[in-house]
Short mmCIF file of C-alpha atoms in Angstrom, two decimals:
data_model
loop_
_atom_site.label_atom_id
_atom_site.label_comp_id
_atom_site.label_asym_id
_atom_site.label_seq_id
_atom_site.Cartn_x
_atom_site.Cartn_y
_atom_site.Cartn_z
CA MET X 829 -4.94 28.01 -41.33
CA PRO X 830 -2.35 27.14 -38.68
CA LYS X 831 -1.69 23.44 -38.22
CA PRO X 832 -0.31 23.07 -34.68
CA GLU X 833 -0.50 19.26 -34.91
CA ALA X 834 2.38 19.40 -37.39
CA VAL X 835 4.67 21.28 -35.00
CA THR X 836 7.62 19.37 -33.52
CA LEU X 837 9.75 19.97 -30.46
CA LYS X 838 12.83 20.35 -32.65
CA GLN X 839 11.19 23.24 -34.51
CA LEU X 840 10.20 24.98 -31.30
CA ARG X 841 13.68 24.55 -29.85
CA ALA X 842 15.16 26.08 -33.01
CA LEU X 843 12.90 29.11 -32.58
CA GLN X 844 13.85 29.43 -28.91
CA ALA X 845 17.55 29.24 -29.81
CA VAL X 846 17.23 32.04 -32.38
CA ALA X 847 15.32 34.20 -29.88
CA GLU X 848 18.01 33.62 -27.27
CA HIS X 849 21.12 33.97 -29.44
CA GLY X 850 19.98 36.47 -32.08
CA SER X 851 21.08 34.68 -35.27
CA LEU X 852 20.67 31.37 -37.10
CA THR X 853 24.39 30.69 -36.91
CA ALA X 854 24.61 31.18 -33.16
CA ALA X 855 21.39 29.23 -32.65
CA ALA X 856 22.73 26.34 -34.74
CA GLU X 857 25.89 26.19 -32.67
CA ALA X 858 23.93 26.25 -29.41
CA ILE X 859 21.67 23.32 -30.33
CA ARG X 860 24.40 21.49 -32.27
CA LEU X 861 22.83 21.63 -35.72
CA THR X 862 24.01 23.18 -38.96
CA PRO X 863 22.61 26.57 -39.96
CA PRO X 864 20.78 25.02 -42.96
CA ALA X 865 19.15 22.47 -40.60
CA VAL X 866 17.97 25.26 -38.29
CA HIS X 867 16.70 27.23 -41.30
CA SER X 868 14.77 24.16 -42.46
CA GLN X 869 13.19 23.64 -39.03
CA LEU X 870 12.08 27.26 -38.90
CA ARG X 871 10.65 27.19 -42.44
CA GLN X 872 8.55 24.14 -41.49
CA LEU X 873 7.41 25.92 -38.35
CA GLU X 874 6.32 28.97 -40.35
CA THR X 875 4.42 26.70 -42.72
CA SER X 876 2.62 25.04 -39.81
CA PHE X 877 1.53 28.41 -38.42
CA ASN X 878 0.99 30.01 -41.84
CA ALA X 879 2.90 33.06 -40.64
CA ARG X 880 6.29 34.67 -40.86
CA LEU X 881 7.99 34.10 -37.49
CA LEU X 882 11.42 35.70 -38.10
CA GLU X 883 12.69 38.86 -39.70
CA ARG X 884 16.11 40.31 -40.26
CA GLY X 885 17.40 42.11 -37.22
CA PRO X 886 20.01 44.81 -36.73
CA GLN X 887 23.53 44.01 -37.89
CA GLY X 888 22.29 41.08 -39.98
CA GLY X 889 20.93 39.05 -37.09
CA ALA X 890 17.44 37.60 -36.73
CA ARG X 891 14.59 38.59 -34.48
CA LEU X 892 11.07 37.28 -33.88
CA THR X 893 8.00 38.88 -35.40
CA ARG X 894 4.89 39.39 -33.26
CA GLN X 895 3.67 36.02 -34.50
CA GLY X 896 7.05 34.54 -33.61
CA GLU X 897 6.81 35.98 -30.09
CA ALA X 898 3.39 34.37 -29.69
CA VAL X 899 4.78 30.98 -30.73
CA LEU X 900 7.73 31.48 -28.37
CA VAL X 901 5.32 31.89 -25.43
CA GLY X 902 3.73 28.57 -26.34
CA ALA X 903 7.11 26.89 -26.78
CA ARG X 904 8.24 27.98 -23.31
CA ALA X 905 4.95 26.77 -21.78
CA ILE X 906 5.43 23.38 -23.44
CA GLU X 907 9.00 23.17 -22.18
CA THR X 908 7.89 24.00 -18.62
CA ALA X 909 5.13 21.39 -18.79
CA LEU X 910 7.55 18.74 -20.04
CA GLU X 911 10.03 19.52 -17.26
CA ALA X 912 7.25 19.18 -14.68
CA CYS X 913 6.17 15.94 -16.31
CA ALA X 914 9.73 14.62 -16.18
CA ASP X 915 9.99 15.52 -12.49
CA HIS X 916 6.70 13.72 -11.84
CA VAL X 917 7.81 10.59 -13.68
CA ARG X 918 11.15 10.66 -11.88
CA ALA X 919 9.33 10.85 -8.54
CA ILE X 920 7.16 7.87 -9.46
CA ASN X 921 10.20 5.90 -10.66
CA GLU X 922 11.98 6.57 -7.37
CA GLY X 923 8.92 5.71 -5.27
CA MET X 924 8.44 9.28 -4.10
CA GLU X 925 4.92 9.33 -5.52
CA GLY X 926 2.31 6.73 -6.27
CA MET X 927 -0.40 4.65 -4.65
CA VAL X 928 -0.01 1.47 -2.63
CA THR X 929 -2.96 -0.65 -1.49
CA LEU X 930 -2.37 -2.53 1.75
CA GLY X 931 -4.78 -5.36 2.48
CA VAL X 932 -5.09 -6.69 6.02
CA VAL X 933 -7.13 -9.49 7.54
CA ALA X 934 -9.82 -8.40 9.98
CA THR X 935 -7.73 -9.24 13.06
CA ALA X 936 -5.07 -6.75 11.95
CA ARG X 937 -7.47 -3.82 11.85
CA TYR X 938 -6.65 -3.13 15.50
CA PHE X 939 -3.17 -1.92 14.58
CA ALA X 940 -3.26 -1.40 10.79
CA PRO X 941 -4.78 2.14 10.86
CA ARG X 942 -1.91 3.36 13.07
CA LEU X 943 0.57 1.72 10.72
CA VAL X 944 -1.00 3.42 7.70
CA ALA X 945 -0.94 6.78 9.50
CA GLU X 946 2.76 6.21 10.17
CA LEU X 947 3.35 5.39 6.51
CA GLN X 948 1.54 8.55 5.41
CA ARG X 949 3.78 10.62 7.66
CA ALA X 950 6.90 8.86 6.34
CA PHE X 951 5.83 9.09 2.67
CA SER X 952 3.59 12.13 2.43
CA THR X 953 3.40 12.01 -1.38
CA VAL X 954 2.48 8.30 -1.53
CA ASP X 955 -1.17 7.38 -1.09
CA VAL X 956 -1.41 4.27 1.10
CA ILE X 957 -4.89 2.76 0.85
CA LEU X 958 -6.03 0.40 3.61
CA ARG X 959 -8.34 -2.46 2.72
CA VAL X 960 -9.69 -4.70 5.51
CA GLY X 961 -11.37 -8.04 4.85
CA SER X 962 -11.66 -11.65 5.83
CA ARG X 963 -8.78 -13.98 5.06
CA ASP X 964 -10.57 -15.25 1.95
CA GLU X 965 -11.25 -11.71 0.77
CA ILE X 966 -7.62 -10.66 1.16
CA VAL X 967 -6.34 -13.81 -0.55
CA ASN X 968 -8.75 -13.15 -3.44
CA ALA X 969 -7.55 -9.55 -3.57
CA LEU X 970 -3.97 -10.77 -3.89
CA ALA X 971 -5.04 -13.17 -6.64
CA SER X 972 -6.79 -10.39 -8.57
CA ALA X 973 -3.92 -7.93 -7.92
CA SER X 974 -6.32 -5.46 -6.30
CA VAL X 975 -3.95 -5.14 -3.32
CA ASP X 976 -0.19 -4.66 -3.58
CA LEU X 977 0.77 -5.84 -0.10
CA ALA X 978 -1.08 -7.78 2.57
CA ILE X 979 -0.68 -8.44 6.28
CA MET X 980 -2.00 -11.80 7.46
CA GLY X 981 -1.30 -14.58 9.91
CA ARG X 982 -0.81 -17.40 7.42
CA PRO X 983 0.49 -16.90 3.87
CA PRO X 984 -1.72 -18.49 1.20
CA ARG X 985 -0.61 -21.30 -1.08
CA HIS X 986 -2.36 -19.68 -4.02
CA PRO X 987 -1.45 -17.24 -5.35
CA GLU X 988 2.23 -17.85 -4.72
CA VAL X 989 3.59 -15.07 -2.52
CA GLN X 990 6.80 -13.80 -1.02
CA ALA X 991 6.30 -13.61 2.75
CA THR X 992 8.31 -11.74 5.39
CA VAL X 993 7.82 -12.28 9.12
CA LEU X 994 6.79 -9.09 10.91
CA GLY X 995 6.48 -10.27 14.50
CA PRO X 996 4.70 -12.59 16.94
CA HIS X 997 0.95 -13.02 16.87
CA PRO X 998 -0.21 -14.57 20.17
CA TYR X 999 -3.64 -16.18 20.66
CA ILE X 1000 -5.11 -16.46 24.15
CA LEU X 1001 -8.23 -17.76 25.88
CA ILE X 1002 -10.44 -15.03 27.28
CA ALA X 1003 -13.41 -14.99 29.64
CA ARG X 1004 -15.54 -12.38 31.33
CA PRO X 1005 -14.45 -11.18 34.79
CA GLY X 1006 -16.04 -13.42 37.41
CA HIS X 1007 -16.21 -16.42 35.12
CA PRO X 1008 -15.68 -19.68 37.11
CA LEU X 1009 -12.52 -20.48 35.15
CA ALA X 1010 -11.00 -17.06 35.86
CA ALA X 1011 -10.32 -17.96 39.50
CA GLN X 1012 -8.78 -21.38 38.85
CA GLY X 1013 -5.27 -20.33 37.91
CA ARG X 1014 -4.06 -22.81 35.31
CA VAL X 1015 -7.21 -24.23 33.72
CA ALA X 1016 -7.32 -27.96 33.02
CA PRO X 1017 -8.12 -29.21 29.49
CA GLU X 1018 -11.28 -30.92 30.76
CA ALA X 1019 -12.58 -27.64 32.16
CA ILE X 1020 -12.01 -25.90 28.84
CA MET X 1021 -13.75 -28.65 26.88
CA ALA X 1022 -16.76 -28.36 29.19
CA GLN X 1023 -17.28 -24.70 28.28
CA PRO X 1024 -19.12 -23.29 25.26
CA VAL X 1025 -16.53 -21.65 23.01
CA VAL X 1026 -17.33 -18.54 20.99
CA THR X 1027 -15.54 -18.37 17.66
CA ARG X 1028 -15.45 -16.89 14.17
CA GLU X 1029 -16.97 -18.21 10.95
CA GLU X 1030 -15.74 -21.28 9.09
CA GLY X 1031 -12.59 -20.64 7.10
CA SER X 1032 -11.27 -17.78 9.24
CA GLY X 1033 -7.76 -18.09 10.61
CA THR X 1034 -9.06 -17.84 14.18
CA ARG X 1035 -11.58 -20.65 13.61
CA ILE X 1036 -8.94 -22.92 12.09
CA LEU X 1037 -6.60 -22.31 15.02
CA LEU X 1038 -9.37 -22.98 17.55
CA GLU X 1039 -10.36 -26.25 15.90
CA ARG X 1040 -6.77 -27.47 16.02
CA TYR X 1041 -6.43 -26.42 19.66
CA LEU X 1042 -9.64 -28.16 20.74
CA GLU X 1043 -8.64 -31.29 18.84
CA ARG X 1044 -5.39 -31.29 20.81
CA LEU X 1045 -7.11 -30.78 24.16
CA GLY X 1046 -10.10 -33.04 23.64
CA ARG X 1047 -8.36 -35.82 21.73
CA GLY X 1048 -11.29 -36.08 19.35
CA ARG X 1049 -14.08 -35.17 21.80
CA PRO X 1050 -16.37 -32.50 20.32
CA ALA X 1051 -16.71 -29.12 21.99
CA ARG X 1052 -19.74 -26.86 22.01
CA VAL X 1053 -19.01 -24.06 19.56
CA ILE X 1054 -20.98 -20.84 19.21
CA GLU X 1055 -20.30 -19.16 15.86
CA VAL X 1056 -20.46 -15.36 15.57
CA ASP X 1057 -19.48 -12.81 12.97
CA GLY X 1058 -16.20 -11.05 13.67
CA ASP X 1059 -13.85 -10.34 16.54
CA GLU X 1060 -15.97 -7.53 18.00
CA THR X 1061 -18.98 -9.82 18.27
CA MET X 1062 -16.75 -12.47 19.86
CA LYS X 1063 -15.65 -10.02 22.53
CA GLN X 1064 -19.19 -8.86 23.23
CA ALA X 1065 -20.42 -12.46 23.43
CA VAL X 1066 -17.72 -13.36 25.96
CA MET X 1067 -18.42 -10.25 28.03
CA ALA X 1068 -22.13 -11.19 27.99
CA GLY X 1069 -21.30 -14.60 29.44
CA LEU X 1070 -22.02 -16.78 26.39
CA GLY X 1071 -18.73 -18.62 26.77
CA ILE X 1072 -14.97 -18.37 26.48
CA ALA X 1073 -13.00 -17.64 23.31
CA LEU X 1074 -9.65 -18.20 21.68
CA ILE X 1075 -8.71 -14.85 20.17
CA SER X 1076 -5.74 -12.79 19.06
CA ARG X 1077 -4.32 -10.90 22.01
CA HIS X 1078 -3.82 -7.96 19.68
CA THR X 1079 -7.60 -7.58 19.40
CA VAL X 1080 -8.30 -7.43 23.15
CA ILE X 1081 -5.45 -5.31 24.53
CA GLU X 1082 -7.74 -2.48 25.61
CA GLU X 1083 -10.39 -4.77 27.15
CA LEU X 1084 -7.75 -6.64 29.15
CA ARG X 1085 -6.26 -3.38 30.44
CA ALA X 1086 -9.68 -2.06 31.38
CA GLY X 1087 -10.67 -5.28 33.14
CA ARG X 1088 -13.61 -5.97 30.84
CA LEU X 1089 -12.04 -9.30 29.89
CA VAL X 1090 -9.54 -11.61 31.55
CA GLU X 1091 -6.90 -13.89 30.09
CA LEU X 1092 -7.07 -17.54 31.16
CA GLU X 1093 -3.97 -19.60 31.89
CA ALA X 1094 -4.06 -22.96 30.14
CA GLU X 1095 -1.95 -25.64 28.54
CA ALA X 1096 0.05 -24.59 25.47
CA LEU X 1097 -1.11 -20.98 25.72
CA PRO X 1098 -0.55 -18.50 24.38
CA LEU X 1099 -0.49 -20.01 20.92
CA VAL X 1100 2.15 -17.91 19.21
CA ARG X 1101 1.87 -17.56 15.48
CA GLN X 1102 3.47 -14.90 13.29
CA TRP X 1103 2.28 -11.90 11.34
CA PHE X 1104 3.48 -11.88 7.73
CA LEU X 1105 3.79 -9.17 5.09
CA VAL X 1106 3.14 -10.76 1.71
CA HIS X 1107 3.01 -9.80 -1.94
CA ARG X 1108 2.63 -11.79 -5.12
CA ALA X 1109 5.78 -13.60 -6.17
CA ASP X 1110 5.06 -13.19 -9.88
CA THR X 1111 4.44 -9.43 -9.78
CA ALA X 1112 7.12 -6.84 -9.14
CA LEU X 1113 6.24 -4.15 -6.65
CA SER X 1114 6.24 -0.56 -7.84
CA ALA X 1115 8.95 1.74 -6.52
CA ALA X 1116 6.44 3.17 -4.03
CA GLY X 1117 5.43 -0.36 -3.06
CA ARG X 1118 9.06 -1.27 -2.41
CA ARG X 1119 9.52 1.77 -0.18
CA VAL X 1120 6.39 0.95 1.83
CA HIS X 1121 7.43 -2.71 2.07
CA GLY X 1122 10.89 -1.74 3.26
CA HIS X 1123 9.49 0.62 5.90
CA ILE X 1124 7.08 -1.96 7.32
CA VAL X 1125 9.73 -4.69 7.45
CA GLY X 1126 12.25 -2.28 8.92
CA ARG X 1127 9.98 -1.56 11.87
CA GLN X 1128 10.56 -5.17 13.03
CA GLY X 1129 7.06 -5.43 14.44
CA GLY X 1130 7.36 -2.21 16.43
CA PHE X 1131 3.82 -1.24 15.38
CA LEU X 1132 2.27 -4.38 16.88
CA PRO X 1133 0.33 -3.97 20.15
CA LYS X 1134 2.34 -4.77 23.28
#
């Protein structure tokens, strides 16, 4: 019975060379082997298939039998598959193909989908997967290597990351239209401290920033804080009149333009932080990851809301 598992690429290439050049001598010269070496490869190939693959041709040359022709078809299919495989590997090595997971904190979801769409247009053969989560979730994803790159407002201490500044990230105080503070121009610290303040959950970047801001304004005096889940709920709570809020301007661009929210003028505002693109310092990015990283950094924050 044929034993295809014993067949080698060298044997198949010897058969292809004989089929192309018509003799063992010419085949040996073409693939840079001696005629006895080619003869040996072909004898092993015939043993593996349990069939005679060559016969003497006209003028002392060699030609393939019907069995030899059948093996030749398989050899050419294998060669084509290997060439396609090599092209695929080369594309992956050069970052032309692959998958890159981009994690973003919840506040960035207002611009991240447009950025990912831009990346897909720029690198149509690279799958860019968007993952949105809280700061803790994205930091944990970096730690577990389940995201390749992440966009956040404050790089973590653990895991150790390489961070690149993408652009400014301003935080502002917002209120509903008609709120008493909206007509005051520059709002005094005392007036802010007298208002209930809507904010995110403990541990979020927005909550940490708010607590530091209120500590600065109130000099230790406590403020009334209303905790809600997420930026969208914050906006709805402010529009409903539950209080004012310190929030990323990038999350309320549309509401400010439409007049559903107003920006308050106050001391030290806006609080301008930075957006960072980070990746683990101890893990090399794939070629596709490097291309995506380079594209995002090269945009110099052009994808951020204005």
